[in-house]
Coordinates of C-alpha atoms in Angstrom, one line a residue:
Chain A
M1 CA -21.9 104.6 17.3
K2 CA -19.5 101.9 18.1
I3 CA -16.1 102.7 19.3
I4 CA -14.4 100.2 17.2
D5 CA -15.8 102.0 14.1
L6 CA -13.8 105.0 15.0
F7 CA -10.7 103.4 15.1
V8 CA -9.3 103.1 11.9
P9 CA -10.6 106.4 10.6
L10 CA -8.9 107.9 13.7
I11 CA -5.7 106.2 13.2
I12 CA -5.4 107.3 9.6
V13 CA -6.2 111.0 10.8
L14 CA -3.9 111.0 13.5
I15 CA -0.8 109.8 11.5
F16 CA -1.9 112.4 8.8
L17 CA -1.8 115.0 11.3
C18 CA 1.4 114.0 13.1
G19 CA 3.0 114.0 9.7
L20 CA 1.9 117.5 9.0
F21 CA 2.7 118.6 12.2
K22 CA 6.3 117.5 11.7
K23 CA 6.7 118.8 8.1
V24 CA 6.7 115.3 6.8
N25 CA 6.3 115.4 2.8
I26 CA 2.9 113.3 2.9
I27 CA 2.5 112.5 -0.3
D28 CA 6.0 111.3 -1.1
T29 CA 6.5 109.3 2.0
F30 CA 2.9 107.5 1.3
T31 CA 4.0 106.9 -2.2
E32 CA 7.2 105.6 -1.3
G33 CA 5.6 103.0 1.6
A34 CA 2.7 102.3 -1.0
K35 CA 5.5 101.4 -3.4
N36 CA 6.8 98.8 -0.9
G37 CA 3.4 97.5 -0.2
L38 CA 2.7 96.9 -3.6
K39 CA 6.3 95.5 -4.4
T40 CA 5.5 93.2 -1.3
A41 CA 2.2 92.2 -3.0
V42 CA 3.9 91.0 -6.6
E43 CA 6.5 89.4 -4.7
I44 CA 3.9 86.9 -2.8
L45 CA 2.0 86.2 -6.1
P46 CA 3.9 83.6 -7.6
S47 CA 4.2 81.3 -4.6
L48 CA 0.5 82.1 -3.7
I49 CA -0.3 81.1 -7.1
L50 CA 1.3 77.4 -6.6
L51 CA -0.1 77.3 -3.0
M52 CA -3.8 78.3 -3.5
T53 CA -3.6 75.8 -6.7
A54 CA -2.3 73.0 -4.1
V55 CA -5.0 74.1 -1.2
E56 CA -7.9 74.4 -3.4
M57 CA -7.3 70.8 -4.7
F58 CA -7.0 69.6 -1.2
M59 CA -9.8 71.6 0.3
A60 CA -11.8 70.3 -3.2
S61 CA -10.7 66.6 -2.6
G62 CA -12.5 66.7 0.8
A63 CA -9.6 65.6 2.8
D64 CA -9.8 68.7 5.1
K65 CA -13.1 67.5 6.2
A66 CA -12.2 64.3 6.9
L67 CA -9.0 65.6 8.8
S68 CA -11.2 67.6 11.0
D69 CA -13.5 64.9 11.5
I70 CA -10.8 62.6 12.8
L71 CA -9.6 65.4 15.3
S72 CA -12.9 66.6 16.1
P73 CA -13.4 65.0 19.7
V74 CA -10.7 67.1 21.1
I75 CA -11.5 69.9 19.0
S76 CA -15.1 70.2 20.2
F77 CA -13.8 69.7 23.8
L78 CA -12.0 73.1 23.3
G79 CA -14.8 74.8 21.7
F80 CA -12.7 75.3 18.4
P81 CA -15.1 75.3 15.3
K82 CA -14.0 72.5 13.0
E83 CA -14.1 74.5 10.0
C84 CA -10.9 76.4 11.5
V85 CA -8.7 73.2 11.8
P86 CA -6.6 73.1 8.7
L87 CA -6.1 76.8 9.0
A88 CA -4.7 76.1 12.5
I89 CA -2.4 73.3 11.1
I90 CA -1.2 75.3 8.4
R91 CA -0.5 78.5 10.2
P92 CA 2.6 77.8 11.6
V93 CA 4.1 76.5 8.7
S94 CA 3.3 78.5 5.8
G95 CA 2.0 82.4 5.8
S96 CA 0.8 82.4 2.0
G97 CA -0.7 78.8 2.6
A98 CA -2.7 80.1 5.7
L99 CA -3.8 83.0 3.5
S100 CA -5.2 80.3 1.0
V101 CA -6.9 78.4 3.2
L102 CA -8.5 81.5 4.9
E103 CA -9.7 82.8 1.5
N104 CA -11.0 79.2 1.0
L105 CA -12.6 79.4 4.1
F106 CA -14.2 82.5 3.5
S107 CA -15.9 81.1 0.5
K108 CA -17.5 78.3 2.5
V109 CA -18.6 80.2 5.7
S110 CA -19.4 84.1 6.0
P111 CA -16.4 86.0 7.8
D112 CA -18.6 87.3 10.1
S113 CA -19.7 83.9 11.3
F114 CA -18.5 82.2 14.6
A115 CA -15.9 80.2 12.4
G116 CA -15.0 83.0 9.8
L117 CA -14.2 85.4 13.1
T118 CA -12.3 82.6 15.0
A119 CA -10.2 82.0 11.5
S120 CA -9.8 85.7 11.1
V121 CA -8.4 86.3 14.9
L122 CA -6.5 83.1 14.5
M123 CA -4.9 84.2 11.4
S124 CA -4.1 87.7 12.9
S125 CA -2.8 87.0 16.3
T126 CA 0.0 84.2 15.0
E127 CA 2.7 84.4 12.7
T128 CA 4.6 81.9 10.7
T129 CA 6.4 80.2 13.4
F130 CA 8.8 78.2 11.3
Y131 CA 9.8 81.0 8.9
T132 CA 10.4 83.4 11.4
I133 CA 12.6 80.9 13.4
T134 CA 14.7 79.7 10.4
V135 CA 15.3 83.1 9.0
Y136 CA 16.2 84.6 12.6
F137 CA 18.7 81.6 13.6
S138 CA 20.3 81.3 10.3
S139 CA 21.0 84.8 10.2
L140 CA 22.9 84.0 13.6
K141 CA 24.5 81.0 11.9
K142 CA 23.2 78.6 14.6
K143 CA 20.8 75.8 15.0
A144 CA 17.7 76.7 16.7
D145 CA 17.2 74.4 20.1
Y146 CA 14.1 72.4 20.4
R147 CA 13.3 74.6 23.3
I148 CA 12.7 77.5 21.2
F149 CA 9.9 75.4 19.0
L150 CA 8.6 74.2 22.3
A151 CA 8.0 77.8 23.5
A152 CA 6.9 78.9 20.1
A153 CA 4.1 75.9 20.0
A154 CA 3.2 77.2 23.3
A155 CA 2.3 80.6 21.9
D156 CA 0.7 79.3 18.7
I157 CA -1.6 76.8 20.8
T158 CA -2.8 79.3 23.4
G159 CA -3.3 81.6 20.3
F160 CA -5.7 79.0 18.6
I161 CA -7.8 78.2 21.8
F162 CA -7.7 82.0 22.7
S163 CA -9.1 82.9 19.2
S164 CA -12.1 80.9 19.7
L165 CA -12.6 81.9 23.3
T166 CA -12.4 85.5 22.7
V167 CA -14.9 85.4 19.7
R168 CA -17.1 83.5 21.8
L169 CA -16.7 85.8 24.7
L170 CA -17.0 89.3 22.4
F171 CA -19.6 88.3 19.9
Chain B
M1 CA 10.1 72.9 3.7
L2 CA 7.5 74.7 1.7
S3 CA 8.1 72.3 -1.6
I4 CA 7.3 69.3 0.8
I5 CA 4.1 70.9 2.1
I6 CA 3.0 71.5 -1.4
A7 CA 4.1 68.0 -2.6
I8 CA 1.8 66.6 0.7
L9 CA -1.1 68.9 -0.4
L10 CA -1.2 67.4 -3.9
L11 CA -0.3 64.0 -3.0
I12 CA -3.4 63.8 -0.5
S13 CA -5.7 65.8 -2.8
V14 CA -5.2 63.4 -5.5
T15 CA -5.2 60.1 -3.5
Y16 CA -8.3 61.0 -1.3
G17 CA -9.9 62.8 -4.4
I18 CA -9.6 59.5 -6.4
F19 CA -10.8 57.1 -3.0
S20 CA -13.8 59.8 -2.3
D21 CA -15.1 59.8 -5.8
N22 CA -14.4 63.6 -5.7
I23 CA -11.6 63.7 -8.5
A24 CA -13.6 65.8 -10.7
N25 CA -13.7 68.6 -8.3
V26 CA -9.9 68.3 -7.7
S27 CA -9.3 68.7 -11.5
Y28 CA -11.4 71.7 -11.5
A29 CA -9.7 72.9 -8.2
A30 CA -6.3 72.4 -10.0
V31 CA -7.2 74.6 -13.2
N32 CA -9.0 77.5 -11.2
G33 CA -6.8 77.8 -8.2
C34 CA -4.5 79.8 -9.9
T35 CA -7.0 82.3 -11.2
D36 CA -8.3 82.8 -7.6
A37 CA -4.8 83.7 -6.1
V38 CA -4.3 86.6 -8.7
K39 CA -7.8 87.9 -7.9
L40 CA -6.7 87.5 -4.1
V41 CA -3.6 89.6 -4.9
I42 CA -5.3 92.3 -7.0
F43 CA -7.8 93.0 -3.7
L44 CA -4.8 92.5 -1.1
S45 CA -2.5 94.8 -3.1
G46 CA -4.4 98.0 -2.6
S47 CA -4.5 97.4 1.1
M48 CA -1.0 96.5 1.5
A49 CA 0.0 99.8 -0.3
L50 CA -2.5 101.7 1.8
W51 CA -1.3 100.8 5.1
N52 CA 2.5 100.5 4.1
G53 CA 2.3 104.1 2.8
I54 CA 0.5 105.3 6.2
M55 CA 2.7 103.5 8.2
N56 CA 5.6 105.3 6.4
I57 CA 4.3 108.5 7.4
A58 CA 3.9 107.3 10.8
D59 CA 7.4 106.2 10.8
K60 CA 8.9 109.3 9.4
S61 CA 6.7 111.8 11.7
G62 CA 8.5 110.0 14.8
I63 CA 5.7 108.0 16.0
V64 CA 8.0 105.0 16.1
K65 CA 10.6 106.9 18.6
K66 CA 7.6 107.9 20.6
I67 CA 6.4 104.3 20.9
N68 CA 10.0 103.1 21.8
K69 CA 10.4 105.5 24.7
I70 CA 6.9 104.0 25.9
I71 CA 8.0 100.2 25.5
S72 CA 11.6 100.7 26.7
P73 CA 11.1 99.8 30.4
L74 CA 8.7 96.7 29.9
T75 CA 11.6 95.3 27.3
K76 CA 14.5 95.9 29.9
R77 CA 12.5 94.0 32.6
I78 CA 11.8 91.0 30.2
L79 CA 15.1 90.8 28.3
K80 CA 17.2 90.6 31.6
G81 CA 20.7 92.0 31.1
I82 CA 19.9 93.8 27.7
N83 CA 20.8 97.2 29.0
K84 CA 24.4 95.9 29.0
N85 CA 24.1 96.2 25.6
P86 CA 22.0 99.7 24.4
Q87 CA 22.5 98.9 20.9
A88 CA 20.5 95.9 21.1
L89 CA 17.9 97.5 23.3
K90 CA 17.2 99.8 20.8
M91 CA 17.1 97.4 18.0
V92 CA 14.5 95.1 20.2
N93 CA 12.4 98.3 20.7
M94 CA 12.4 99.2 16.8
N95 CA 11.3 95.8 15.8
I96 CA 8.5 95.3 18.4
T97 CA 7.5 98.9 17.4
A98 CA 7.5 97.8 13.7
N99 CA 5.7 94.6 14.2
F100 CA 2.9 96.5 16.2
L101 CA 2.6 98.9 13.5
G102 CA 2.1 96.5 10.8
L103 CA 5.6 97.1 9.2
G104 CA 6.7 93.5 8.9
N105 CA 9.0 94.3 6.3
A106 CA 10.9 96.7 8.6
A107 CA 10.6 94.6 11.8
T108 CA 12.5 91.5 10.3
P109 CA 15.9 93.2 9.3
L110 CA 15.6 95.0 12.8
G111 CA 14.9 91.7 14.7
I112 CA 18.2 90.4 13.0
S113 CA 20.3 92.9 14.0
A114 CA 19.0 92.8 17.7
L115 CA 19.6 89.3 17.6
K116 CA 23.3 89.7 16.2
E117 CA 23.7 92.0 19.2
M118 CA 22.4 90.2 22.0
N119 CA 24.4 87.2 20.3
K120 CA 27.4 89.1 21.7
D121 CA 27.2 87.5 25.0
F122 CA 27.4 90.6 27.0
S123 CA 25.5 88.6 30.0
I124 CA 24.8 85.1 31.0
Y125 CA 21.1 85.8 30.0
S126 CA 21.9 86.4 26.4
Q127 CA 20.7 83.0 25.2
R128 CA 17.4 83.5 26.9
N129 CA 16.9 86.7 25.6
I130 CA 17.5 85.6 22.0
A131 CA 15.0 82.7 22.8
V132 CA 12.5 85.1 24.3
F133 CA 13.1 87.6 21.6
T134 CA 12.2 85.0 18.8
V135 CA 9.2 83.5 20.4
L136 CA 8.0 86.8 20.7
N137 CA 8.5 87.5 17.1
T138 CA 6.6 84.5 16.0
A139 CA 3.6 85.4 18.3
S140 CA 3.2 88.9 16.8
I141 CA 1.6 91.4 18.2
Q142 CA 0.0 93.4 15.5
L143 CA -2.3 96.4 16.2
I144 CA -4.2 96.6 12.8
P145 CA -4.4 93.4 11.0
T146 CA -4.9 95.0 7.5
T147 CA -4.5 91.7 5.6
V148 CA -6.9 89.8 7.1
A149 CA -9.3 92.5 7.0
A150 CA -8.7 93.0 3.3
V151 CA -9.5 89.2 2.8
R152 CA -12.6 89.8 4.8
L153 CA -14.4 92.6 2.9
A154 CA -13.3 90.6 -0.1
H155 CA -15.8 88.3 1.1
G156 CA -18.5 90.7 2.4
S157 CA -17.8 91.1 5.6
S158 CA -20.0 94.0 7.2
A159 CA -17.4 95.1 9.9
P160 CA -13.8 93.7 8.6
F161 CA -12.1 95.6 11.9
E162 CA -14.3 94.5 14.4
I163 CA -11.8 91.6 15.4
I164 CA -9.5 94.3 16.5
P165 CA -9.8 94.0 20.4
A166 CA -10.1 90.1 19.7
V167 CA -6.8 90.0 18.1
L168 CA -5.4 92.1 20.8
I169 CA -6.4 89.8 23.4
T170 CA -5.5 86.6 21.9
S171 CA -2.1 87.9 20.8
V172 CA -1.2 89.2 23.9
I173 CA -2.1 86.2 25.9
S174 CA -0.2 83.8 23.3
A175 CA 2.8 85.7 23.2
F176 CA 3.0 86.0 27.1
A177 CA 2.5 82.2 27.2
G178 CA 5.3 81.6 24.6
C179 CA 7.7 84.0 26.1
L180 CA 7.3 82.8 29.7
T181 CA 8.0 79.3 28.4
A182 CA 10.9 80.6 26.7
Y183 CA 12.1 82.2 29.7
V184 CA 11.5 79.5 31.9
L185 CA 13.2 76.9 29.5
F186 CA 16.0 78.7 29.0
T187 CA 16.8 80.2 32.6
P188 CA 20.7 79.9 33.1
G189 CA 21.5 76.8 35.6
L190 CA 18.2 74.9 34.9
K191 CA 18.8 71.3 35.9
N192 CA 21.8 70.3 33.8
K193 CA 20.6 71.7 30.4
K194 CA 23.7 72.7 28.1
E195 CA 23.8 76.3 27.1
K196 CA 24.4 76.1 23.3
K197 CA 27.0 78.8 22.6

């Protein structure tokens, strides 16, 4: 029995128990949150349809492979799987785009392969940089300083490198 | 921004498709990509509904408040001067907690409120705090990657959540790298950088 298998069921049970203990109306609270989740899913569907069509066309043309071949000397030096390069490029730019690329990647490699695991870790540990910065700074009615992008890029690139490293180490 | 990306993707697909004689595949993708999107969302919506529901319970049972108390000392250290603005500190803590628990929809408005508070110039470090906090949000430290796990499951992963330790390590390291960079770049009085007010 691996510890990691315990993790998710344990969290669910603990949260439920906390809720019961605090006399939270579990079903109503759950439904409220679940409705929100469903709403989000529906909200992303239209743009996802457009994006996935574009991404699949891109992948089908073979351009993604050409791109990673060009970048391959640097990439293999860092031990980063070639298949994940399109994902790394799109991730800071578009969340739905990254999701489409991930989906497409998994249709070609197993999610439990080295590339699949790296992609999963990469996807989970980074966020859509440009979107977040834009949203935050437009609410402040300010232009984002170039230093912010620099720092965010540092975070993203570190994330890419370490996603393949941690997979290599832990699996 | 997104429109430009899509336009570029389409342009490259068609051009490269013609160039590499792959245009039949591109055509197939054009017709089938849309259906794949629907399949994906149907699959994801179960996961999104479940976890949003569970995290709402966590929120209403005061788990968010408890985590806030734990991270508060750390937040105060990193965002120097923020204790002059207790409302900002509260918003920052809640944003971090919401992100950590995967409540992205709750985290964003909280983050915006936090920024607005920090922008009120209570200390010379306010611009730096804004930068560090924004970068922290772009780096995202999430405990349970439910969306990615759902996609993994859809493609037959034997253990969708086994990535959790790797994700935690990577997110923390990358957040650290980003925040450190922002911290240094925005330190007041560094060379002759003009502070944008």
